[in-house]
CSV table of C-alpha atoms in Angstrom, one decimal:
chain,number,residue,atom,x,y,z
A,41,UNK,CA,-0.1,-0.1,0.0
A,42,UNK,CA,1.5,3.2,-1.2
A,43,UNK,CA,1.7,5.9,1.0
A,44,UNK,CA,0.2,9.2,-0.5
A,45,UNK,CA,0.9,13.1,1.0
A,46,UNK,CA,-0.7,16.1,-1.1
A,47,UNK,CA,0.4,19.7,-0.5
A,48,UNK,CA,-2.0,22.4,-1.4
A,49,UNK,CA,-3.2,25.7,0.0
A,50,UNK,CA,-5.8,25.9,2.5
A,51,UNK,CA,-8.9,25.8,-0.1
A,52,UNK,CA,-10.7,23.3,-2.9
A,53,UNK,CA,-8.8,25.0,-6.1
A,54,UNK,CA,-7.6,22.5,-8.0
A,55,UNK,CA,-6.5,20.1,-5.5
A,56,UNK,CA,-9.9,19.2,-4.6
A,57,UNK,CA,-10.6,17.1,-7.4
A,58,UNK,CA,-8.1,14.7,-5.8
A,59,UNK,CA,-9.3,14.6,-2.2
A,60,UNK,CA,-12.7,13.7,-3.5
A,61,UNK,CA,-11.4,11.0,-5.2
A,62,UNK,CA,-9.5,9.7,-2.5
A,63,UNK,CA,-12.6,10.5,-0.8
A,64,UNK,CA,-14.8,8.3,-2.9
A,65,UNK,CA,-12.2,5.2,-2.7
A,66,UNK,CA,-12.2,5.8,0.8
A,67,UNK,CA,-8.1,5.5,0.8
A,68,UNK,CA,-5.8,7.5,3.3
A,69,UNK,CA,-3.9,10.1,2.5
A,70,UNK,CA,-2.1,13.3,4.3
A,71,UNK,CA,-3.9,16.5,3.3
A,72,UNK,CA,-1.1,19.0,4.0
A,73,UNK,CA,-2.4,22.3,4.0
A,74,UNK,CA,-0.7,26.2,3.9
A,75,UNK,CA,-2.2,29.3,5.1
A,76,UNK,CA,-0.8,31.8,1.9
A,77,UNK,CA,2.2,33.5,4.5
A,78,UNK,CA,3.2,29.2,5.0
A,79,UNK,CA,3.8,29.0,1.7
A,80,UNK,CA,6.9,30.8,0.7
A,81,UNK,CA,9.0,28.4,3.3
A,82,UNK,CA,7.6,25.6,1.3
A,83,UNK,CA,8.0,26.2,-2.2
A,84,UNK,CA,11.4,25.4,-2.9
A,85,UNK,CA,11.1,22.1,-1.7
A,86,UNK,CA,8.2,21.9,-4.6
A,87,UNK,CA,9.9,20.5,-8.1
A,88,UNK,CA,8.3,23.3,-10.0
A,89,UNK,CA,7.8,26.0,-6.8
A,90,UNK,CA,4.4,25.1,-7.7
A,91,UNK,CA,1.4,23.3,-5.9
A,92,UNK,CA,-0.6,20.8,-5.5
A,93,UNK,CA,2.4,18.4,-5.1
A,94,UNK,CA,1.0,14.9,-4.9
A,95,UNK,CA,4.1,12.7,-3.1
A,96,UNK,CA,3.9,8.7,-3.6
A,97,UNK,CA,6.8,6.8,-1.4
A,98,UNK,CA,8.4,9.9,-1.4
A,99,UNK,CA,8.8,10.5,-5.0
A,100,UNK,CA,7.1,14.1,-5.5
A,101,UNK,CA,4.4,14.7,-9.0
A,102,UNK,CA,3.5,18.1,-9.8
A,103,UNK,CA,0.6,19.0,-12.2
A,104,UNK,CA,-2.8,18.9,-10.3
A,105,UNK,CA,-4.3,16.7,-13.5
A,106,UNK,CA,-1.5,14.3,-13.7
A,107,UNK,CA,-1.7,14.2,-10.3
A,108,UNK,CA,-5.9,13.4,-10.4
A,109,UNK,CA,-5.5,11.3,-13.0
A,110,UNK,CA,-3.1,9.2,-11.6
A,111,UNK,CA,-5.1,8.7,-8.1
A,112,UNK,CA,-8.5,8.1,-10.5
A,113,UNK,CA,-6.9,5.4,-12.6
A,114,UNK,CA,-4.8,3.7,-9.1
A,115,UNK,CA,-9.0,3.7,-7.5
A,116,UNK,CA,-10.8,2.6,-10.8
A,117,UNK,CA,-12.5,6.6,-11.1
A,118,UNK,CA,-10.6,6.8,-14.6
A,119,UNK,CA,-12.7,4.7,-16.9
A,120,UNK,CA,-12.9,1.3,-17.4
A,121,UNK,CA,-10.9,0.7,-20.7
A,122,UNK,CA,-8.1,3.0,-22.8
A,123,UNK,CA,-10.6,4.4,-24.9
A,124,UNK,CA,-13.1,5.1,-22.1
A,125,UNK,CA,-10.0,7.1,-20.4
A,126,UNK,CA,-9.8,8.2,-23.4
A,127,UNK,CA,-13.5,9.8,-22.8
A,128,UNK,CA,-13.2,10.8,-20.1
A,129,UNK,CA,-9.5,12.9,-20.4
A,130,UNK,CA,-11.6,14.6,-23.5
A,131,UNK,CA,-14.5,15.7,-21.3
A,132,UNK,CA,-11.8,16.8,-18.3
A,133,UNK,CA,-9.8,18.7,-21.2
A,134,UNK,CA,-12.8,20.4,-21.7
A,135,UNK,CA,-13.5,21.5,-18.3
A,136,UNK,CA,-10.2,22.7,-18.4
A,137,UNK,CA,-10.5,24.9,-21.2
A,138,UNK,CA,-13.5,26.8,-18.9
A,139,UNK,CA,-10.9,27.4,-16.5
A,140,UNK,CA,-8.4,28.7,-18.9
A,141,UNK,CA,-11.1,31.0,-20.5
A,142,UNK,CA,-12.2,31.9,-16.7
A,143,UNK,CA,-8.2,33.0,-15.6
A,144,UNK,CA,-7.8,36.3,-17.6
A,145,UNK,CA,-10.9,37.9,-15.4
A,146,UNK,CA,-9.8,36.6,-12.3
A,147,UNK,CA,-6.3,37.7,-12.7
A,148,UNK,CA,-7.5,40.9,-13.6
A,149,UNK,CA,-6.2,44.0,-11.4
A,150,UNK,CA,-8.5,46.6,-12.9
A,151,UNK,CA,-11.5,46.8,-11.5
A,152,UNK,CA,-13.4,47.9,-14.4
A,153,UNK,CA,-11.1,45.9,-17.0
A,154,UNK,CA,-12.0,42.5,-14.9
A,155,UNK,CA,-16.1,43.9,-14.6
A,156,UNK,CA,-15.6,43.7,-18.6
A,157,UNK,CA,-14.0,40.4,-18.7
A,158,UNK,CA,-16.0,38.4,-16.3
A,159,UNK,CA,-19.2,39.4,-17.9
A,160,UNK,CA,-17.9,38.3,-21.7
A,161,UNK,CA,-16.7,35.5,-19.6
A,162,UNK,CA,-20.0,34.5,-18.5
A,163,UNK,CA,-22.4,35.9,-21.0
A,164,UNK,CA,-20.3,34.7,-24.3
A,165,UNK,CA,-17.5,32.2,-23.3
A,166,UNK,CA,-19.2,30.2,-20.6
A,167,UNK,CA,-22.4,28.7,-22.4
A,168,UNK,CA,-20.4,27.7,-25.3
A,169,UNK,CA,-18.2,25.5,-23.0
A,170,UNK,CA,-21.4,24.2,-21.2
A,171,UNK,CA,-23.1,23.1,-24.0
A,172,UNK,CA,-19.5,21.2,-25.2
A,173,UNK,CA,-19.9,19.8,-22.6
A,174,UNK,CA,-23.3,18.7,-22.3
A,175,UNK,CA,-22.2,17.3,-25.7
A,176,UNK,CA,-19.7,15.3,-24.7
A,177,UNK,CA,-21.8,14.3,-21.7
A,178,UNK,CA,-24.9,12.9,-24.1
A,179,UNK,CA,-22.2,11.7,-26.7
A,180,UNK,CA,-20.7,9.2,-24.1
A,181,UNK,CA,-23.1,8.6,-21.2
A,182,UNK,CA,-24.9,5.6,-22.6
A,183,UNK,CA,-28.3,7.4,-21.4
A,184,UNK,CA,-26.7,7.6,-17.9
A,185,UNK,CA,-26.0,11.0,-15.8
A,186,UNK,CA,-22.2,10.3,-15.5
A,187,UNK,CA,-20.0,11.9,-18.4
A,188,UNK,CA,-18.9,8.5,-19.3
A,189,UNK,CA,-20.2,4.8,-19.6
A,190,UNK,CA,-22.7,5.0,-17.0
A,191,UNK,CA,-19.6,5.4,-13.9
A,192,UNK,CA,-18.7,7.8,-11.8
A,193,UNK,CA,-15.7,9.0,-13.0
A,194,UNK,CA,-12.7,11.8,-11.9
A,195,UNK,CA,-14.4,13.9,-14.8
A,196,UNK,CA,-18.0,14.2,-13.1
A,197,UNK,CA,-15.9,14.9,-9.6
A,198,UNK,CA,-14.0,17.5,-11.4
A,199,UNK,CA,-17.1,19.2,-13.1
A,200,UNK,CA,-18.8,19.3,-9.7
A,201,UNK,CA,-16.2,21.2,-8.1
A,202,UNK,CA,-16.0,23.7,-10.9
A,203,UNK,CA,-19.5,23.9,-11.2
A,204,UNK,CA,-19.6,24.8,-7.2
A,205,UNK,CA,-16.7,27.8,-8.2
A,206,UNK,CA,-18.6,29.2,-10.7
A,207,UNK,CA,-21.8,29.2,-9.3
A,208,UNK,CA,-20.2,30.5,-6.2
A,209,UNK,CA,-19.6,33.7,-8.9
A,210,UNK,CA,-22.6,33.5,-10.8
A,211,UNK,CA,-25.6,31.7,-9.3
A,212,UNK,CA,-27.3,31.2,-12.4
A,213,UNK,CA,-24.6,29.8,-14.7
A,214,UNK,CA,-25.7,26.4,-15.2
A,215,UNK,CA,-30.1,27.4,-15.5
A,216,UNK,CA,-29.6,26.4,-19.0
A,217,UNK,CA,-28.2,23.4,-18.8
A,218,UNK,CA,-30.3,20.8,-17.4
A,219,UNK,CA,-28.3,17.9,-18.2
A,220,UNK,CA,-24.7,19.5,-16.0
A,221,UNK,CA,-27.5,20.0,-13.5
A,222,UNK,CA,-28.4,16.7,-13.0
A,223,UNK,CA,-25.0,15.5,-13.3
A,224,UNK,CA,-24.0,17.3,-10.5
A,225,UNK,CA,-26.7,16.2,-8.3
A,226,UNK,CA,-26.0,12.9,-8.9
A,227,UNK,CA,-22.3,13.5,-7.6
A,228,UNK,CA,-23.5,14.7,-4.4
A,229,UNK,CA,-26.1,12.1,-3.8
A,230,UNK,CA,-22.7,9.4,-3.6
A,231,UNK,CA,-23.3,8.5,-0.1
A,232,UNK,CA,-19.1,8.9,0.3
A,233,UNK,CA,-19.3,12.2,-1.3
A,234,UNK,CA,-22.5,13.7,0.2
A,235,UNK,CA,-20.3,12.7,3.7
A,236,UNK,CA,-17.3,14.5,2.8
A,237,UNK,CA,-18.9,17.1,1.4
A,238,UNK,CA,-20.6,17.3,4.7
A,239,UNK,CA,-17.6,17.2,6.8
A,240,UNK,CA,-15.1,18.9,4.5
A,241,UNK,CA,-13.0,22.4,5.9
A,242,UNK,CA,-14.9,25.7,4.2
A,243,UNK,CA,-12.7,27.5,2.5
A,244,UNK,CA,-12.7,30.7,0.3
A,245,UNK,CA,-11.9,29.2,-2.8
B,75,UNK,CA,-7.5,-4.0,-35.0
B,76,UNK,CA,-9.2,-0.4,-34.2
B,77,UNK,CA,-9.1,1.5,-37.4
B,78,UNK,CA,-8.3,5.0,-36.8
B,79,UNK,CA,-9.1,8.7,-38.6
B,80,UNK,CA,-7.4,11.6,-37.6
B,81,UNK,CA,-8.6,15.0,-38.9
B,82,UNK,CA,-6.9,18.1,-38.6
B,83,UNK,CA,-5.7,20.8,-40.6
B,84,UNK,CA,-3.0,20.4,-43.4
B,85,UNK,CA,0.0,21.6,-40.3
B,86,UNK,CA,2.0,19.6,-37.6
B,87,UNK,CA,0.3,21.9,-34.9
B,88,UNK,CA,-1.4,20.1,-32.0
B,89,UNK,CA,-1.6,16.5,-33.8
B,90,UNK,CA,1.4,16.6,-35.2
B,91,UNK,CA,2.8,14.4,-31.4
B,92,UNK,CA,-0.3,11.8,-32.5
B,93,UNK,CA,1.2,11.6,-36.3
B,94,UNK,CA,4.8,10.5,-34.7
B,95,UNK,CA,3.0,8.5,-32.1
B,96,UNK,CA,1.3,6.3,-35.2
B,97,UNK,CA,5.3,6.6,-36.6
B,98,UNK,CA,7.4,5.3,-34.0
B,99,UNK,CA,4.6,2.5,-33.5
B,100,UNK,CA,4.1,1.9,-37.2
B,101,UNK,CA,1.0,2.1,-37.2
B,102,UNK,CA,-1.3,2.8,-40.2
B,103,UNK,CA,-4.0,5.6,-39.9
B,104,UNK,CA,-6.1,7.7,-42.2
B,105,UNK,CA,-4.6,11.5,-42.0
B,106,UNK,CA,-7.2,13.5,-43.4
B,107,UNK,CA,-6.1,17.1,-43.7
B,108,UNK,CA,-8.0,19.9,-44.4
B,109,UNK,CA,-6.7,23.0,-45.7
B,110,UNK,CA,-7.9,26.7,-44.2
B,111,UNK,CA,-11.0,26.6,-46.8
B,112,UNK,CA,-11.9,23.3,-46.5
B,113,UNK,CA,-12.6,23.3,-42.8
B,114,UNK,CA,-15.8,25.6,-42.4
B,115,UNK,CA,-17.4,22.8,-44.5
B,116,UNK,CA,-16.8,20.1,-41.6
B,117,UNK,CA,-17.0,21.7,-38.4
B,118,UNK,CA,-20.2,20.4,-38.0
B,119,UNK,CA,-18.7,17.0,-38.1
B,120,UNK,CA,-16.7,17.2,-35.2
B,121,UNK,CA,-18.3,17.1,-31.6
B,122,UNK,CA,-16.7,20.3,-30.5
B,123,UNK,CA,-16.4,22.2,-34.0
B,124,UNK,CA,-12.9,21.6,-33.5
B,125,UNK,CA,-9.8,19.1,-35.2
B,126,UNK,CA,-8.0,17.3,-34.4
B,127,UNK,CA,-10.6,14.3,-33.7
B,128,UNK,CA,-9.2,11.1,-33.8
B,129,UNK,CA,-12.3,8.6,-34.7
B,130,UNK,CA,-11.9,4.5,-33.8
B,131,UNK,CA,-14.0,2.5,-35.2
B,132,UNK,CA,-16.3,4.9,-35.6
B,133,UNK,CA,-16.3,7.0,-32.8
B,134,UNK,CA,-15.4,10.4,-32.5
B,135,UNK,CA,-12.9,11.7,-29.6
B,136,UNK,CA,-11.7,15.3,-29.0
B,137,UNK,CA,-8.6,17.3,-27.3
B,138,UNK,CA,-5.0,17.1,-28.8
B,139,UNK,CA,-3.9,15.5,-25.9
B,140,UNK,CA,-6.9,13.3,-24.9
B,141,UNK,CA,-6.2,11.8,-28.4
B,142,UNK,CA,-2.3,11.7,-28.6
B,143,UNK,CA,-2.1,10.0,-24.5
B,144,UNK,CA,-5.2,7.1,-25.7
B,145,UNK,CA,-2.5,6.4,-28.8
B,146,UNK,CA,0.1,6.6,-26.9
B,147,UNK,CA,-1.2,4.4,-24.5
B,148,UNK,CA,-2.9,1.8,-27.4
B,149,UNK,CA,1.1,1.6,-28.5
B,150,UNK,CA,3.0,1.6,-25.1
B,151,UNK,CA,4.8,4.9,-25.5
B,152,UNK,CA,2.8,6.4,-22.5
B,153,UNK,CA,5.0,4.8,-19.5
B,154,UNK,CA,5.2,1.2,-17.9
B,155,UNK,CA,2.7,1.7,-15.2
B,156,UNK,CA,0.4,4.0,-13.9
B,157,UNK,CA,3.0,6.2,-12.1
B,158,UNK,CA,5.4,6.5,-15.0
B,159,UNK,CA,2.3,7.7,-16.5
B,160,UNK,CA,1.9,10.4,-14.5
B,161,UNK,CA,5.1,11.6,-14.5
B,162,UNK,CA,4.6,11.5,-18.3
B,163,UNK,CA,1.5,13.2,-17.3
B,164,UNK,CA,3.2,16.0,-15.5
B,165,UNK,CA,6.1,16.5,-18.1
B,166,UNK,CA,3.4,16.6,-20.9
B,167,UNK,CA,1.6,19.6,-18.7
B,168,UNK,CA,4.3,21.2,-18.3
B,169,UNK,CA,5.2,21.4,-21.7
B,170,UNK,CA,2.0,22.6,-22.4
B,171,UNK,CA,1.8,25.5,-20.1
B,172,UNK,CA,5.6,26.3,-21.9
B,173,UNK,CA,3.6,26.2,-25.0
B,174,UNK,CA,0.4,28.6,-23.8
B,175,UNK,CA,1.9,32.0,-23.8
B,176,UNK,CA,3.4,31.5,-27.4
B,177,UNK,CA,-0.1,31.0,-29.3
B,178,UNK,CA,-0.8,34.6,-28.2
B,179,UNK,CA,2.3,35.6,-30.1
B,180,UNK,CA,1.7,34.0,-33.0
B,181,UNK,CA,-1.8,35.8,-33.9
B,182,UNK,CA,-1.4,38.8,-32.9
B,183,UNK,CA,-2.3,41.6,-36.0
B,184,UNK,CA,-0.3,44.8,-34.9
B,185,UNK,CA,3.3,44.0,-35.6
B,186,UNK,CA,4.7,46.4,-32.9
B,187,UNK,CA,2.3,44.9,-30.5
B,188,UNK,CA,3.2,41.1,-31.8
B,189,UNK,CA,6.9,41.7,-31.8
B,190,UNK,CA,6.7,43.2,-28.1
B,191,UNK,CA,5.3,39.9,-26.9
B,192,UNK,CA,7.2,38.0,-29.2
B,193,UNK,CA,10.1,39.2,-27.2
B,194,UNK,CA,8.7,39.0,-23.7
B,195,UNK,CA,7.9,35.4,-24.2
B,196,UNK,CA,11.0,34.4,-25.6
B,197,UNK,CA,13.1,36.5,-23.0
B,198,UNK,CA,11.1,36.2,-19.7
B,199,UNK,CA,8.5,33.4,-19.8
B,200,UNK,CA,9.8,30.7,-22.0
B,201,UNK,CA,13.0,30.0,-20.4
B,202,UNK,CA,11.0,29.5,-17.1
B,203,UNK,CA,9.1,26.9,-18.4
B,204,UNK,CA,12.1,25.5,-20.4
B,205,UNK,CA,14.0,25.4,-16.4
B,206,UNK,CA,11.4,23.0,-15.3
B,207,UNK,CA,11.1,21.0,-18.1
B,208,UNK,CA,14.7,20.1,-17.4
B,209,UNK,CA,14.0,19.8,-13.8
B,210,UNK,CA,11.8,17.1,-14.5
B,211,UNK,CA,13.6,15.0,-17.0
B,212,UNK,CA,16.9,14.7,-14.5
B,213,UNK,CA,14.0,14.2,-11.7
B,214,UNK,CA,12.3,11.2,-13.9
B,215,UNK,CA,14.9,10.8,-16.6
B,216,UNK,CA,16.7,8.0,-14.6
B,217,UNK,CA,20.3,9.5,-15.7
B,218,UNK,CA,18.9,8.8,-19.4
B,219,UNK,CA,18.0,11.5,-22.2
B,220,UNK,CA,14.3,10.5,-22.3
B,221,UNK,CA,12.3,12.2,-20.4
B,222,UNK,CA,11.0,9.3,-18.1
B,223,UNK,CA,12.3,6.5,-17.4
B,224,UNK,CA,15.2,5.7,-20.0
B,225,UNK,CA,12.4,5.4,-22.7
B,226,UNK,CA,10.8,6.9,-25.4
B,227,UNK,CA,7.6,8.6,-24.5
B,228,UNK,CA,4.8,10.8,-25.8
B,229,UNK,CA,6.0,13.6,-23.5
B,230,UNK,CA,9.6,13.3,-25.6
B,231,UNK,CA,7.6,13.4,-29.3
B,232,UNK,CA,5.1,16.0,-27.6
B,233,UNK,CA,8.1,18.6,-26.7
B,234,UNK,CA,10.2,17.4,-30.0
B,235,UNK,CA,7.3,19.0,-31.9
B,236,UNK,CA,6.4,21.8,-29.8
B,237,UNK,CA,10.1,23.0,-29.5
B,238,UNK,CA,10.5,23.0,-33.7
B,239,UNK,CA,7.7,25.6,-33.6
B,240,UNK,CA,9.6,27.7,-31.3
B,241,UNK,CA,12.9,27.3,-32.9
B,242,UNK,CA,11.1,28.1,-36.2
B,243,UNK,CA,10.6,31.8,-34.2
B,244,UNK,CA,13.8,31.8,-32.3
B,245,UNK,CA,16.6,30.0,-33.8
B,246,UNK,CA,18.7,30.1,-30.7
B,247,UNK,CA,15.8,29.8,-28.1
B,248,UNK,CA,17.2,26.2,-26.1
B,249,UNK,CA,21.0,27.3,-26.6
B,250,UNK,CA,20.9,27.1,-22.8
B,251,UNK,CA,19.2,24.0,-22.2
B,252,UNK,CA,21.7,21.3,-23.3
B,253,UNK,CA,19.8,18.6,-21.6
B,254,UNK,CA,16.4,19.4,-23.6
B,255,UNK,CA,18.7,20.0,-26.6
B,256,UNK,CA,20.4,16.5,-25.9
B,257,UNK,CA,16.3,15.1,-25.5
B,258,UNK,CA,15.3,16.6,-28.9
B,259,UNK,CA,18.8,15.0,-30.7
B,260,UNK,CA,17.8,11.0,-29.0
B,261,UNK,CA,14.0,11.5,-30.4
B,262,UNK,CA,15.0,12.6,-34.1
B,263,UNK,CA,17.8,9.9,-33.6
B,264,UNK,CA,15.2,7.0,-33.5
B,265,UNK,CA,15.0,5.2,-36.9
B,266,UNK,CA,11.4,5.4,-37.3
B,267,UNK,CA,11.4,8.7,-36.2
B,268,UNK,CA,14.6,9.7,-38.6
B,269,UNK,CA,12.4,8.1,-41.4
B,270,UNK,CA,9.1,10.0,-40.8
B,271,UNK,CA,10.7,13.7,-40.8
B,272,UNK,CA,12.5,12.8,-43.6
B,273,UNK,CA,9.0,12.0,-45.7
B,274,UNK,CA,6.5,13.7,-44.0
B,275,UNK,CA,4.8,16.9,-45.5
B,276,UNK,CA,6.9,20.2,-45.2
B,277,UNK,CA,3.8,22.4,-43.4
B,278,UNK,CA,3.8,26.3,-42.6
B,279,UNK,CA,2.9,25.3,-39.4
C-alpha cells in the first residue's frame, strides 16, 4: 500500500478533485494545507515551485491534472478501458478549457477591465463551453447521468468542483444546462461524497 | 485491430504528436488534412466544432492531449506503469504550460505589439518553463536522455514537435538548455522518427 501526501493551499482550487477521489475511494492520505503566509517557506521543496504536489512513497509529482488522473487510475475512477479513459480525458480537457478561459478575468487587477472580462466570460464564453460539455456527456454517457459509460469517473468529480466555483461567482450560470445540473446532483447523492461534503473544511475558494 | 482516422488542418500543430506516435509504433491510420478554406464545411461534423479529432471504429474523440495519450497507451509509449504514466503526464502538462504563452504572439495582428509580445515570451516566459522541464527530466529521467524512465514516451515526442515551432521563430531558444537539446537529438535519431521526418509533408505550421 503506497503512502500518499497531497500538498496544497488551504483551499479547494485545483487540488479538490484529488481530495474527492480519495474520499470516493475511501483511501487515506496526508492532506497538507498551507496558509498563504506559510507557503513561501515551502516553495523550494516543490519540483516546479508550485502546488499541488502529490508525494507517493517519497517521490514528488506536480501538476494537478496528472495527480488526479494518477489517483483516479489507482482507484478505478478513470474509465474501464483505454478508450473510455480517453473519453474521460476529453471531458476533463474541456472542463479545463473553461478554467483557462476564466483566468484572465480572475487575474485582472483593474476593476473596470475585470468586470468587462467577467461579463464576457459568463455571458458568451462559458455558455459555449458548457454546451460542449453537454454534447460530450450525451455522446459518451450511454444515456446515464455520468459523463462516461454510466459510471462515476473523475470527470464528474472535476466538473462537480468547478461547477461549485462557477456558481459561487454567478449563481445562475448552469440554469440553461439541465443535463449538467442533473450530473452534479447525481454526484452529490453518492454516499461517500455526501459524507465528505458535509465534513470538509469551509474555504473561500 | 481498430481503424483510426485522424482529422486536422494540413499542418503539424496540435496533431503532429499523434502522427509521430503512429510513426514510432509503425501503425496505419487515415491522415485527413483540411486546408483552411475546406475546414468550415466540416466543422459541424466534429463534436466540439474543433480539430484534431480521432475517430476509432467510428467513435469520435476530440481534444489533442486526450487523443495523444490514448494512442500512446495503445502503442506502449505512455510509461510502463501508472506512476510512470503520471510522470509523463506531468511533463506533458508542463510542456503545455510552456506553449500557452506562444499562441497569442503568433496571432497578434499589430506588428509592433507582436514584436513586443514575442520578445517578452522568448526573453522571460519561455526560459522559466524550459528550466522546469529540465528539472523534471533530471528528476524522472533515471540519468538518461528521455524525460521518463529511460524510454521514449509521448512526452519526448510532444516536446520535440512544440520546440520545433519555437525554434522556427527564435533559433537560439534552447541554447542554454543542453539537457533539452540532447533530448531532441535523441528523439530524431530514432530510426522510425528519422524516416518519418524525412518524408512528412513540409507545412507552414
